[in-house]
PDB file of C-alpha atoms in Angstrom:
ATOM      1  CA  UNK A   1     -43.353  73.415 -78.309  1.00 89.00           C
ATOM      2  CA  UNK A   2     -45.243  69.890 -77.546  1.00 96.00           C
ATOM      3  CA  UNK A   3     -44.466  70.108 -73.502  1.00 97.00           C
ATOM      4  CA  UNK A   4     -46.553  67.550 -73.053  1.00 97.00           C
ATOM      5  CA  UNK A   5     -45.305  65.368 -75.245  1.00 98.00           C
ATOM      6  CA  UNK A   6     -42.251  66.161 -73.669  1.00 98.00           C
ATOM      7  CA  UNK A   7     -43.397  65.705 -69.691  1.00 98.00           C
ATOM      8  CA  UNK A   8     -44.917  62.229 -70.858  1.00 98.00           C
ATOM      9  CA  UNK A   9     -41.877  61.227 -72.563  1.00 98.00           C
ATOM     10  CA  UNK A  10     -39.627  62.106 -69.506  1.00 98.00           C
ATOM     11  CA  UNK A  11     -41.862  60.514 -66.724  1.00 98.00           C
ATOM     12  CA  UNK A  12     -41.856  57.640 -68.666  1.00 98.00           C
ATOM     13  CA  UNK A  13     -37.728  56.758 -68.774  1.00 98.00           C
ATOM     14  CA  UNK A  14     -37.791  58.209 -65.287  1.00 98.00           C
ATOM     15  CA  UNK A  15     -40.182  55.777 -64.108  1.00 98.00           C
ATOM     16  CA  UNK A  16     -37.569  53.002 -66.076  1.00 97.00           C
ATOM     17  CA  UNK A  17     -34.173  54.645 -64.797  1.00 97.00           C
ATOM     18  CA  UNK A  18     -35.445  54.410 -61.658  1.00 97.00           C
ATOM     19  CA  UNK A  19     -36.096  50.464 -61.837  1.00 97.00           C
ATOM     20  CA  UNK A  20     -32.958  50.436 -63.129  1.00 96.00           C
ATOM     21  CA  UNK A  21     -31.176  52.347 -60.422  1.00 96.00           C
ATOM     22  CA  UNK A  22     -32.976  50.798 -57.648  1.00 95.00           C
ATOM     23  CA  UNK A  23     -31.101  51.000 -54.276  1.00 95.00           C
ATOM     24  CA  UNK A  24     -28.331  53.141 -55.815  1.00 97.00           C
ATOM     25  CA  UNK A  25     -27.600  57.143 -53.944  1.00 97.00           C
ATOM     26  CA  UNK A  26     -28.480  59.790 -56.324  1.00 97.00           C
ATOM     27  CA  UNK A  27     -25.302  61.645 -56.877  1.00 94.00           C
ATOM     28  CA  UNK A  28     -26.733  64.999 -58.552  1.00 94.00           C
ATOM     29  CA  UNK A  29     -29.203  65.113 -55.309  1.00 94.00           C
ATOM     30  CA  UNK A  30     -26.939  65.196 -52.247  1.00 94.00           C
ATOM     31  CA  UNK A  31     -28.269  62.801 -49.631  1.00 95.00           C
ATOM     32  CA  UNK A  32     -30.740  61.285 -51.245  1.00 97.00           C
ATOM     33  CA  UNK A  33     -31.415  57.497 -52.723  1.00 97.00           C
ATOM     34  CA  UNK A  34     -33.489  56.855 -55.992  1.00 98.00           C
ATOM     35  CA  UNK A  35     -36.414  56.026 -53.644  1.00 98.00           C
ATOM     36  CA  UNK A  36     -36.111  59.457 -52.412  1.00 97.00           C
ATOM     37  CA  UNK A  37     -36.313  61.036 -55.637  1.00 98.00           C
ATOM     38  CA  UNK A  38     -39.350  58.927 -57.147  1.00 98.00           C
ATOM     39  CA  UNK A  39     -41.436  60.411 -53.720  1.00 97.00           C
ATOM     40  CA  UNK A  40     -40.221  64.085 -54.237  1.00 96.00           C
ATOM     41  CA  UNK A  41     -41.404  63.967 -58.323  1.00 98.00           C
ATOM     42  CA  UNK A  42     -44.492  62.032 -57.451  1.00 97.00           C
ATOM     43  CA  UNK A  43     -45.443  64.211 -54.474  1.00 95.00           C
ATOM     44  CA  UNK A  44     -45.012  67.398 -56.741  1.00 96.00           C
ATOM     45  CA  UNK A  45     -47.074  65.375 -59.384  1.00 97.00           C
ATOM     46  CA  UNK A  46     -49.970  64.508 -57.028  1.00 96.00           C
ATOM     47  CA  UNK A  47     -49.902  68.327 -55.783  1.00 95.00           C
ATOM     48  CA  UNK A  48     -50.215  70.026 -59.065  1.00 96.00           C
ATOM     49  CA  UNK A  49     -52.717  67.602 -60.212  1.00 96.00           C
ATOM     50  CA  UNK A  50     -55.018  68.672 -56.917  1.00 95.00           C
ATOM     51  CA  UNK A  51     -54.272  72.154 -58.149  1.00 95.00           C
ATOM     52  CA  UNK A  52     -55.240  71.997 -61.362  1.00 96.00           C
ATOM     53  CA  UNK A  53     -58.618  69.574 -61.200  1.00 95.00           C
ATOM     54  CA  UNK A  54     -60.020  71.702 -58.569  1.00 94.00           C
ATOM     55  CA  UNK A  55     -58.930  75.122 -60.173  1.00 96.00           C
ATOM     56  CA  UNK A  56     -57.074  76.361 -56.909  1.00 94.00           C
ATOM     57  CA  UNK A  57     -56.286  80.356 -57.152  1.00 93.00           C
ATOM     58  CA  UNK A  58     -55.068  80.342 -53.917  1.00 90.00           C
ATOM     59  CA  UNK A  59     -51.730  78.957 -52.422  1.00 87.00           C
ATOM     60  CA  UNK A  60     -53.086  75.347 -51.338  1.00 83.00           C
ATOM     61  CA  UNK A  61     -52.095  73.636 -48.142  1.00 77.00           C
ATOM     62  CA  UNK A  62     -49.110  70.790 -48.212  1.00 75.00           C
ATOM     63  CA  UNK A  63     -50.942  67.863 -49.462  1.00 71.00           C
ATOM     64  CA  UNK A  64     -51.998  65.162 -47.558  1.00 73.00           C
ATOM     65  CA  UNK A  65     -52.760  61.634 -47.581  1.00 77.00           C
ATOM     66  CA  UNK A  66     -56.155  62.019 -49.720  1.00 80.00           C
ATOM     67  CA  UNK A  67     -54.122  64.329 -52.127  1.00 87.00           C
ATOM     68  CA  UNK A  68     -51.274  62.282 -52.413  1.00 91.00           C
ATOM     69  CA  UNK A  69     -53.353  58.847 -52.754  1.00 91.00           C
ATOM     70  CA  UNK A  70     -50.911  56.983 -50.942  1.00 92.00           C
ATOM     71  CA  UNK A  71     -51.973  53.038 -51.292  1.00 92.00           C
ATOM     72  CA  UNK A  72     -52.199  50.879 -48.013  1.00 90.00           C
ATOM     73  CA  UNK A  73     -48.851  49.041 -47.975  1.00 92.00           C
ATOM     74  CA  UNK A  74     -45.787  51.636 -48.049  1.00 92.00           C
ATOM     75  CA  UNK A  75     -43.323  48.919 -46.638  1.00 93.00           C
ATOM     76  CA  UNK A  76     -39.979  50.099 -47.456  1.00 94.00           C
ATOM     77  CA  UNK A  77     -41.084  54.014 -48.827  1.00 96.00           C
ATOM     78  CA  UNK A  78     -38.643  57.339 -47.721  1.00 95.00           C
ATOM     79  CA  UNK A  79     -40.160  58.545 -44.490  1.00 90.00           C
ATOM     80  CA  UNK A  80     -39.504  62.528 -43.778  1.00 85.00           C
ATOM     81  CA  UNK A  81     -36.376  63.015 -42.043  1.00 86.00           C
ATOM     82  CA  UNK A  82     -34.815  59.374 -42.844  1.00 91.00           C
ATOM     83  CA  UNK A  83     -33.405  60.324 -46.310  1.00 94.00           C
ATOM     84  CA  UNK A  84     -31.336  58.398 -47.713  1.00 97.00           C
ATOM     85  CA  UNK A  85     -33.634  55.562 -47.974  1.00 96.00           C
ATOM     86  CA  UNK A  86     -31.010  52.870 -49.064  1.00 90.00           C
ATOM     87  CA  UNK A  87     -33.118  49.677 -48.855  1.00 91.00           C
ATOM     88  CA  UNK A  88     -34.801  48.011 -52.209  1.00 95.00           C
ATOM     89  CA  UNK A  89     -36.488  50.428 -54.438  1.00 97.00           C
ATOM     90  CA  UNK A  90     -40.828  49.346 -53.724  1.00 96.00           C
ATOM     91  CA  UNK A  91     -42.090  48.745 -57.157  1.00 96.00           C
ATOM     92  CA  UNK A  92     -45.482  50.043 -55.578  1.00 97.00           C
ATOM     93  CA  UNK A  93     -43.625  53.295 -55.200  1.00 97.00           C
ATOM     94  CA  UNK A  94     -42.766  53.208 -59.148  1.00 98.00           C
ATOM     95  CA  UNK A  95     -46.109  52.190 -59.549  1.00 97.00           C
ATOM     96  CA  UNK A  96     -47.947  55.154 -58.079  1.00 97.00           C
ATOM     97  CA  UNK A  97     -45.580  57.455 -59.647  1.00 98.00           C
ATOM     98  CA  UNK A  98     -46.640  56.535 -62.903  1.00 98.00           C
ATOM     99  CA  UNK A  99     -49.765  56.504 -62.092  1.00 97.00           C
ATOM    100  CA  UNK A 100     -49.760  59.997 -60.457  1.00 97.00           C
ATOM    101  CA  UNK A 101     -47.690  61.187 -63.514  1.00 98.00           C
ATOM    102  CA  UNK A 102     -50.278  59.873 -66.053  1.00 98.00           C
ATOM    103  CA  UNK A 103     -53.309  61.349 -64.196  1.00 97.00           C
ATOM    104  CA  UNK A 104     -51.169  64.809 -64.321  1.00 98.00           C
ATOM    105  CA  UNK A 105     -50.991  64.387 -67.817  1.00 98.00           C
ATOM    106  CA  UNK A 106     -54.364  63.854 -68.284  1.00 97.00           C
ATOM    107  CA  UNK A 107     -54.861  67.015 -66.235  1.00 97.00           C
ATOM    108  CA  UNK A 108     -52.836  69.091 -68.279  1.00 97.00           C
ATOM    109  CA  UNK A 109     -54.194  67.895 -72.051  1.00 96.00           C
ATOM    110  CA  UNK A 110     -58.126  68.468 -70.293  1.00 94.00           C
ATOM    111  CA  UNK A 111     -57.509  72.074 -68.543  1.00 95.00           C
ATOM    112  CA  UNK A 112     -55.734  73.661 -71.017  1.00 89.00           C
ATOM    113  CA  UNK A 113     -52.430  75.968 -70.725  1.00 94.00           C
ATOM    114  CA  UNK A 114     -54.388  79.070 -70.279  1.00 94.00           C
ATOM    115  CA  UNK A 115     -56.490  77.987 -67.702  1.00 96.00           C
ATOM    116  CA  UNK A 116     -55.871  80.105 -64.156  1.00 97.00           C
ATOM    117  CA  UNK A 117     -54.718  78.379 -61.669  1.00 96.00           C
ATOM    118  CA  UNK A 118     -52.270  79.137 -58.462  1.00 96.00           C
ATOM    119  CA  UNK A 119     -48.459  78.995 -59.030  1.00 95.00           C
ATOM    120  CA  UNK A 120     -45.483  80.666 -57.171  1.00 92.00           C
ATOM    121  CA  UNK A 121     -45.121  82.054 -60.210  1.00 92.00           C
ATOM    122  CA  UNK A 122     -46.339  85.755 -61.663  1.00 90.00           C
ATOM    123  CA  UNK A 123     -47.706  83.560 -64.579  1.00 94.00           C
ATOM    124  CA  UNK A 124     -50.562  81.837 -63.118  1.00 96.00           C
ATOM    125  CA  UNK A 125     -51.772  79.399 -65.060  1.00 96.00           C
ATOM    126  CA  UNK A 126     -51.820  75.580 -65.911  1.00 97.00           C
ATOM    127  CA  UNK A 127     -49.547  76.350 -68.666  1.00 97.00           C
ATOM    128  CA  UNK A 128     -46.569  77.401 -66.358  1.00 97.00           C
ATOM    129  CA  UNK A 129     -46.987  73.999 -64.427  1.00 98.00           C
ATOM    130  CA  UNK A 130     -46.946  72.392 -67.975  1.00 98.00           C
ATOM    131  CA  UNK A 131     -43.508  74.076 -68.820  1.00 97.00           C
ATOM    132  CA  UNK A 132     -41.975  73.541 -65.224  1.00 97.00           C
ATOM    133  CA  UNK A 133     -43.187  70.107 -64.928  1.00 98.00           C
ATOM    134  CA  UNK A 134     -41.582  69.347 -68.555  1.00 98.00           C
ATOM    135  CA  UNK A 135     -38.481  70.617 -67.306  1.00 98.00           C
ATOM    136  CA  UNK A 136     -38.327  68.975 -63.919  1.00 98.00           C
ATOM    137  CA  UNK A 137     -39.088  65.574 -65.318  1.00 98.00           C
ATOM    138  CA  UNK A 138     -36.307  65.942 -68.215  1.00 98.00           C
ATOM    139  CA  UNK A 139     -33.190  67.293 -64.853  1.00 98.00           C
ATOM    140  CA  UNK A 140     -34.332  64.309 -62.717  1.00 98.00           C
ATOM    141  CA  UNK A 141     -35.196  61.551 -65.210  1.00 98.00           C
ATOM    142  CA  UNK A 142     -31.312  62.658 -65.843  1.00 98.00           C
ATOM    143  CA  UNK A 143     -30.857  62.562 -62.238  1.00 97.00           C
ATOM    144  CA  UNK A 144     -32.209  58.942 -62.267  1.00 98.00           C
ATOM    145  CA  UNK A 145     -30.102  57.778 -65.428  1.00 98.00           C
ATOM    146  CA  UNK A 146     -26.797  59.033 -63.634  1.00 97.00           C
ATOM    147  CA  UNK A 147     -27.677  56.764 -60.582  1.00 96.00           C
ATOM    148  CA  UNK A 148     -28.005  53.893 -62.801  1.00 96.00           C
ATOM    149  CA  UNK A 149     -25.284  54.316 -64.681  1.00 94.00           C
ATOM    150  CA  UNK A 150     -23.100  57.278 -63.849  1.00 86.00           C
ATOM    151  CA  UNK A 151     -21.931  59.315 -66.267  1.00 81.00           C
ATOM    152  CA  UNK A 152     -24.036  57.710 -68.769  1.00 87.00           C
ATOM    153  CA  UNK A 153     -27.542  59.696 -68.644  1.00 95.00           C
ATOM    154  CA  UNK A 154     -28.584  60.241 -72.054  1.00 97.00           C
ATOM    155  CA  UNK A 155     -29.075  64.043 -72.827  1.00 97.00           C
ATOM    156  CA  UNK A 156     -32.190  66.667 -72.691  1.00 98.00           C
ATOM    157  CA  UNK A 157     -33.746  66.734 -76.055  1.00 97.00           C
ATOM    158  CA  UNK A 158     -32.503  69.918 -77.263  1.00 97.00           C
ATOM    159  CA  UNK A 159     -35.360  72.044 -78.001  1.00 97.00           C
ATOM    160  CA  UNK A 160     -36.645  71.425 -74.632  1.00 98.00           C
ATOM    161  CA  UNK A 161     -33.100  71.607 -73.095  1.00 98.00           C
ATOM    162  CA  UNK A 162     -33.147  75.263 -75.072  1.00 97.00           C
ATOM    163  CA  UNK A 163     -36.203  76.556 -73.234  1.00 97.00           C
ATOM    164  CA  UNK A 164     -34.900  75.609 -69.517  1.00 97.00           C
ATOM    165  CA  UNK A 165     -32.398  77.805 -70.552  1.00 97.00           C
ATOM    166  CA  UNK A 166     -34.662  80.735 -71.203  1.00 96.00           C
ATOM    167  CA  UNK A 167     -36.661  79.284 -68.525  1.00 96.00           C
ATOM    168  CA  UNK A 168     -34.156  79.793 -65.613  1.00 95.00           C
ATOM    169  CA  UNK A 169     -33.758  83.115 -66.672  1.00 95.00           C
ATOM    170  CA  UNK A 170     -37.244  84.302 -66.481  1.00 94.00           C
ATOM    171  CA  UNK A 171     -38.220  82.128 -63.961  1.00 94.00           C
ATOM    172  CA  UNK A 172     -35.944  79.773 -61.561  1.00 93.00           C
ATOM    173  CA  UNK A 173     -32.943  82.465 -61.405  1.00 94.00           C
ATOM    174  CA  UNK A 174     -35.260  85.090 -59.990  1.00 92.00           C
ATOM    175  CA  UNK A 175     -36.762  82.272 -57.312  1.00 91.00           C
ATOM    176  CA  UNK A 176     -33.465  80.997 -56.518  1.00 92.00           C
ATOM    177  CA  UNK A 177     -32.290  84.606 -55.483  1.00 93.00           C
ATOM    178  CA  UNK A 178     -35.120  85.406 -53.652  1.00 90.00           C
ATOM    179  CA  UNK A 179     -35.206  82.570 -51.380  1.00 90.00           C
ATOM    180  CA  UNK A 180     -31.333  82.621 -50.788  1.00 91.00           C
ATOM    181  CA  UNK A 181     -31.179  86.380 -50.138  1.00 93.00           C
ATOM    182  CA  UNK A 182     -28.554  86.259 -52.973  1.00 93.00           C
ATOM    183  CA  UNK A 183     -25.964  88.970 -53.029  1.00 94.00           C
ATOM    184  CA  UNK A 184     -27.120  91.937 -55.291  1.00 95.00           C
ATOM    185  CA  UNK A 185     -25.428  91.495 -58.938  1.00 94.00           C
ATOM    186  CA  UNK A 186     -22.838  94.278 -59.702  1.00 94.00           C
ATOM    187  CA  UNK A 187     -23.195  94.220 -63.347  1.00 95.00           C
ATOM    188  CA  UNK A 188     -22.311  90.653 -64.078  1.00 95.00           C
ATOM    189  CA  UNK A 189     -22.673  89.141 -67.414  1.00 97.00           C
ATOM    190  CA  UNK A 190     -23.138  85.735 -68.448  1.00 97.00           C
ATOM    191  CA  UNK A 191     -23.566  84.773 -72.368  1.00 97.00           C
ATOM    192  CA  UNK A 192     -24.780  80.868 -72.942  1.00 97.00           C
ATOM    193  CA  UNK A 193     -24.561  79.735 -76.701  1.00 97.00           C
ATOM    194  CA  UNK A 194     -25.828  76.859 -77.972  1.00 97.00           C
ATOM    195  CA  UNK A 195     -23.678  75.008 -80.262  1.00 95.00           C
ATOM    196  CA  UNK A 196     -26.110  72.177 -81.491  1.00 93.00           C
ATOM    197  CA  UNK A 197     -28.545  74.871 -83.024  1.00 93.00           C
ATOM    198  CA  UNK A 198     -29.731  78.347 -82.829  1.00 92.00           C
ATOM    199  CA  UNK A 199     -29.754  80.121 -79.502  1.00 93.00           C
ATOM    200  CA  UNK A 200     -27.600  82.289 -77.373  1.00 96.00           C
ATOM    201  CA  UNK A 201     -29.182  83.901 -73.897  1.00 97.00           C
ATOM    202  CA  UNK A 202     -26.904  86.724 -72.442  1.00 97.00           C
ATOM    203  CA  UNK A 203     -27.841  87.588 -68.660  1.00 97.00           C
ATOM    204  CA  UNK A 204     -27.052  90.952 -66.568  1.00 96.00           C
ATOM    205  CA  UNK A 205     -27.331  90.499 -62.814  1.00 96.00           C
ATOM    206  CA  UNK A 206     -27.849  94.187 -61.131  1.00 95.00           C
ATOM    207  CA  UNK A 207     -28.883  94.899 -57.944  1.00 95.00           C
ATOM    208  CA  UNK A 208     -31.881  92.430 -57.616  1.00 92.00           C
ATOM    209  CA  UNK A 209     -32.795  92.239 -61.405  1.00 93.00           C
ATOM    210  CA  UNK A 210     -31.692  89.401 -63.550  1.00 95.00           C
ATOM    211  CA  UNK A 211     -32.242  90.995 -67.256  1.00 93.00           C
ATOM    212  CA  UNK A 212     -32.179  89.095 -70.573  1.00 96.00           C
ATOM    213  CA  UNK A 213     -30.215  91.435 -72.646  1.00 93.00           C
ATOM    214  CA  UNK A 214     -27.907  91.677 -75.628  1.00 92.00           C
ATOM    215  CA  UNK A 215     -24.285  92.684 -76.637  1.00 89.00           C
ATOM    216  CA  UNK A 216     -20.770  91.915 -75.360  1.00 92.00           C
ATOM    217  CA  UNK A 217     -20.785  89.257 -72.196  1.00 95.00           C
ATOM    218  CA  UNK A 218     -17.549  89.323 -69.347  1.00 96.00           C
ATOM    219  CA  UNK A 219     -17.810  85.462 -69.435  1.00 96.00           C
ATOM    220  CA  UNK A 220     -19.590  82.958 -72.416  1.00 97.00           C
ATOM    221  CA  UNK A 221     -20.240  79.804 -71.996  1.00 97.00           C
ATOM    222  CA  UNK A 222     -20.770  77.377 -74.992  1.00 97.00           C
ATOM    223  CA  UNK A 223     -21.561  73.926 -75.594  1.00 97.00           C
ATOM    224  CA  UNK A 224     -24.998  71.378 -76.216  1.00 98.00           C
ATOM    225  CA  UNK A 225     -28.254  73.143 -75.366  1.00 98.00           C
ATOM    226  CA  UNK A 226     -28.305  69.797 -72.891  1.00 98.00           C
ATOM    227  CA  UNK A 227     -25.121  70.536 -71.464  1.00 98.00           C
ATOM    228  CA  UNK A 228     -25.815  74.067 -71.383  1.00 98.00           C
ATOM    229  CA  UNK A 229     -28.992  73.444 -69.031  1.00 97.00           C
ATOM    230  CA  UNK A 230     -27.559  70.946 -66.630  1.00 97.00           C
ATOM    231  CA  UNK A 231     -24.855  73.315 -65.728  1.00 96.00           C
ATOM    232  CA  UNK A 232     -27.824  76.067 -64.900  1.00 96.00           C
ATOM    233  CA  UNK A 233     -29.258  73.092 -62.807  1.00 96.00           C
ATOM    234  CA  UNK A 234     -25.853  72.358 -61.709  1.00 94.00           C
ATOM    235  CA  UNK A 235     -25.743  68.639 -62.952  1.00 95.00           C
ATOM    236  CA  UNK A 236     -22.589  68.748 -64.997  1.00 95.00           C
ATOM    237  CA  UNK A 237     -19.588  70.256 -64.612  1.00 92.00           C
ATOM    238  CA  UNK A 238     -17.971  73.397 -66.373  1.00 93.00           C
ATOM    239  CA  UNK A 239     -15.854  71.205 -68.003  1.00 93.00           C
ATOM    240  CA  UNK A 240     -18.066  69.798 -70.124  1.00 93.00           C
ATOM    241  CA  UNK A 241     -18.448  73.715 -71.858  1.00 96.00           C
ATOM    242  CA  UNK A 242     -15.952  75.770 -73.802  1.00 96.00           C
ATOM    243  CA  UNK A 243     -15.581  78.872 -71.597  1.00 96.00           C
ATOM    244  CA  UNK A 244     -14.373  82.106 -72.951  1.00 95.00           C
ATOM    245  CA  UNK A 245     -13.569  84.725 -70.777  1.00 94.00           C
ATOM    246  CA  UNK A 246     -13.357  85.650 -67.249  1.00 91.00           C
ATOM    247  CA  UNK A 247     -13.631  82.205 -66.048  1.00 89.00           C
ATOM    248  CA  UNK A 248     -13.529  84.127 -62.245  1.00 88.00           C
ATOM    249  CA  UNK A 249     -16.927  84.220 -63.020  1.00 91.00           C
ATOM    250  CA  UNK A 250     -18.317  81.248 -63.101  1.00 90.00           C
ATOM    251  CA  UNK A 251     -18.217  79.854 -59.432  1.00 86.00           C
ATOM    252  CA  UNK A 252     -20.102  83.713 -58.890  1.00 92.00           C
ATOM    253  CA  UNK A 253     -22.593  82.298 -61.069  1.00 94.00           C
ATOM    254  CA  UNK A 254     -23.901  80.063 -58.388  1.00 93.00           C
ATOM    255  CA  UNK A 255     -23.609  82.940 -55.493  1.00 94.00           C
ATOM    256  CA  UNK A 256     -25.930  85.001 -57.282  1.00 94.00           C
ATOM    257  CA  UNK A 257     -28.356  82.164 -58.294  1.00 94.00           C
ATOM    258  CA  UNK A 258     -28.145  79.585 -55.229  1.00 91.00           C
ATOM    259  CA  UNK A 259     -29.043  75.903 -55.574  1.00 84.00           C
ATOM    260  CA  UNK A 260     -32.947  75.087 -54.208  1.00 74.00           C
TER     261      UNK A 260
END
């Protein structure tokens, strides 16, 4: 898969949805405004861009000002602790988002995917920032669509939708639990089928694992590999799936794998 392709693609109509939205509260993100959410994707932009042109191996300090290239003027930009910031949207802000998310990209087609660098993952490697960074940009470019226009975000391309699936699995389930202190799983099991192509990802929570695995499931959820991923991100609803099943299940989805 072409995650680049796919990271420049999404920054792109993020950095438009967010024009778009301006002012508006971001519904999907509790508490924040659009402004809020271009600083948090630029900010994580900026960061893995120091990480990866200076070939960090080691878990890097929170970035500062130099890092995060910050221009002179921030009139009107989200200040920590003052979220939501509900004036005008800056169209410097947009501006150095796009900015930070091309010089990522630049990052990422230069390094390479097997390059070593730091993560908080056990895959360490410029690759894994790729992947993440491709699926981050798809849930909020969403994120920034639904202010705009809610209910009307256009859908995650559905190959790329497909691998957040398999992605939260391996990786964001895992994290999630860890930094909740989830509950231990007692044998849950969770089947997700894709109905727009070929896919299905059954999941076994035990004790502290979370296991890809195969065979009968106590719940299965169907539906768009899109839909399918925003309700692992927790963007859509249930509703929008066909659940068969026990459907006791599915809030104890979201015990054992916490929201960030």
């Amino acid at each position: 898969m072409d995650h680049l392709a796919h990271f420049r693609k999404e920054t792109t109509a993020f950095a438009a949805a967010a024009r778009s939205a301006g002012a508006a509260l971001v519904r999907t993100c509790p508490g924040w405004a659009v402004a809020d959410l271009v600083r948090h994707l630029g900010g994580v932009h900026r960061h893995v861009a120091h990480l990866i042109a200076n070939r960090l191996t080691e878990p890097p300090a929170s970035p500062g000002p130099a890092v995060l290239a910050l221009p002179a003027d921030t009139t009107g930009w989200p200040r920590p602790g003052h979220t939501p910031t509900t004036g005008p949207l800056p169209d410097s802000l947009v501006t150095w988002f796009a900015e930070g998310a091309a010089a990522l990209a630049g990052q990422f087609a230069s390094a390479g995917p097997g390059t070593r660098v730091w993560t908080w993952s056990q895959d360490q490697s410029v690759g894994f920032w790729l992947r993440m960074q491709a699926i981050e940009a798809a849930v909020h470019r969403w994120d920034a669509e639904d202010a705009a226009a809610p209910a009307t975000a256009r859908p995650v391309d559905g190959s790329l939708a497909a691998d957040a699936i398999g992605q939260t699995f391996e990786v964001m389930a895992p994290l999630r639990r860890a930094m909740a202190q989830a509950p231990p799983g007692t044998g849950e099991t969770y089947a997700f089928r894709r109905g727009d192509g070929p896919g299905t990802w059954t999941v076994r929570f035990d004790g502290d694992d979370v296991r890809l695995t195969e065979g009968p499931a106590d719940v299965e959820l169907s539906g768009t590999a899109s839909d399918l991923m925003l309700w692992l991100w927790q963007r859509v609803s249930a509703d929008r799936l066909a659940v068969r099943g026990d459907r006791a299940l599915l809030e104890r989805y979201f015990t054992l794998v916490p929201p960030l």
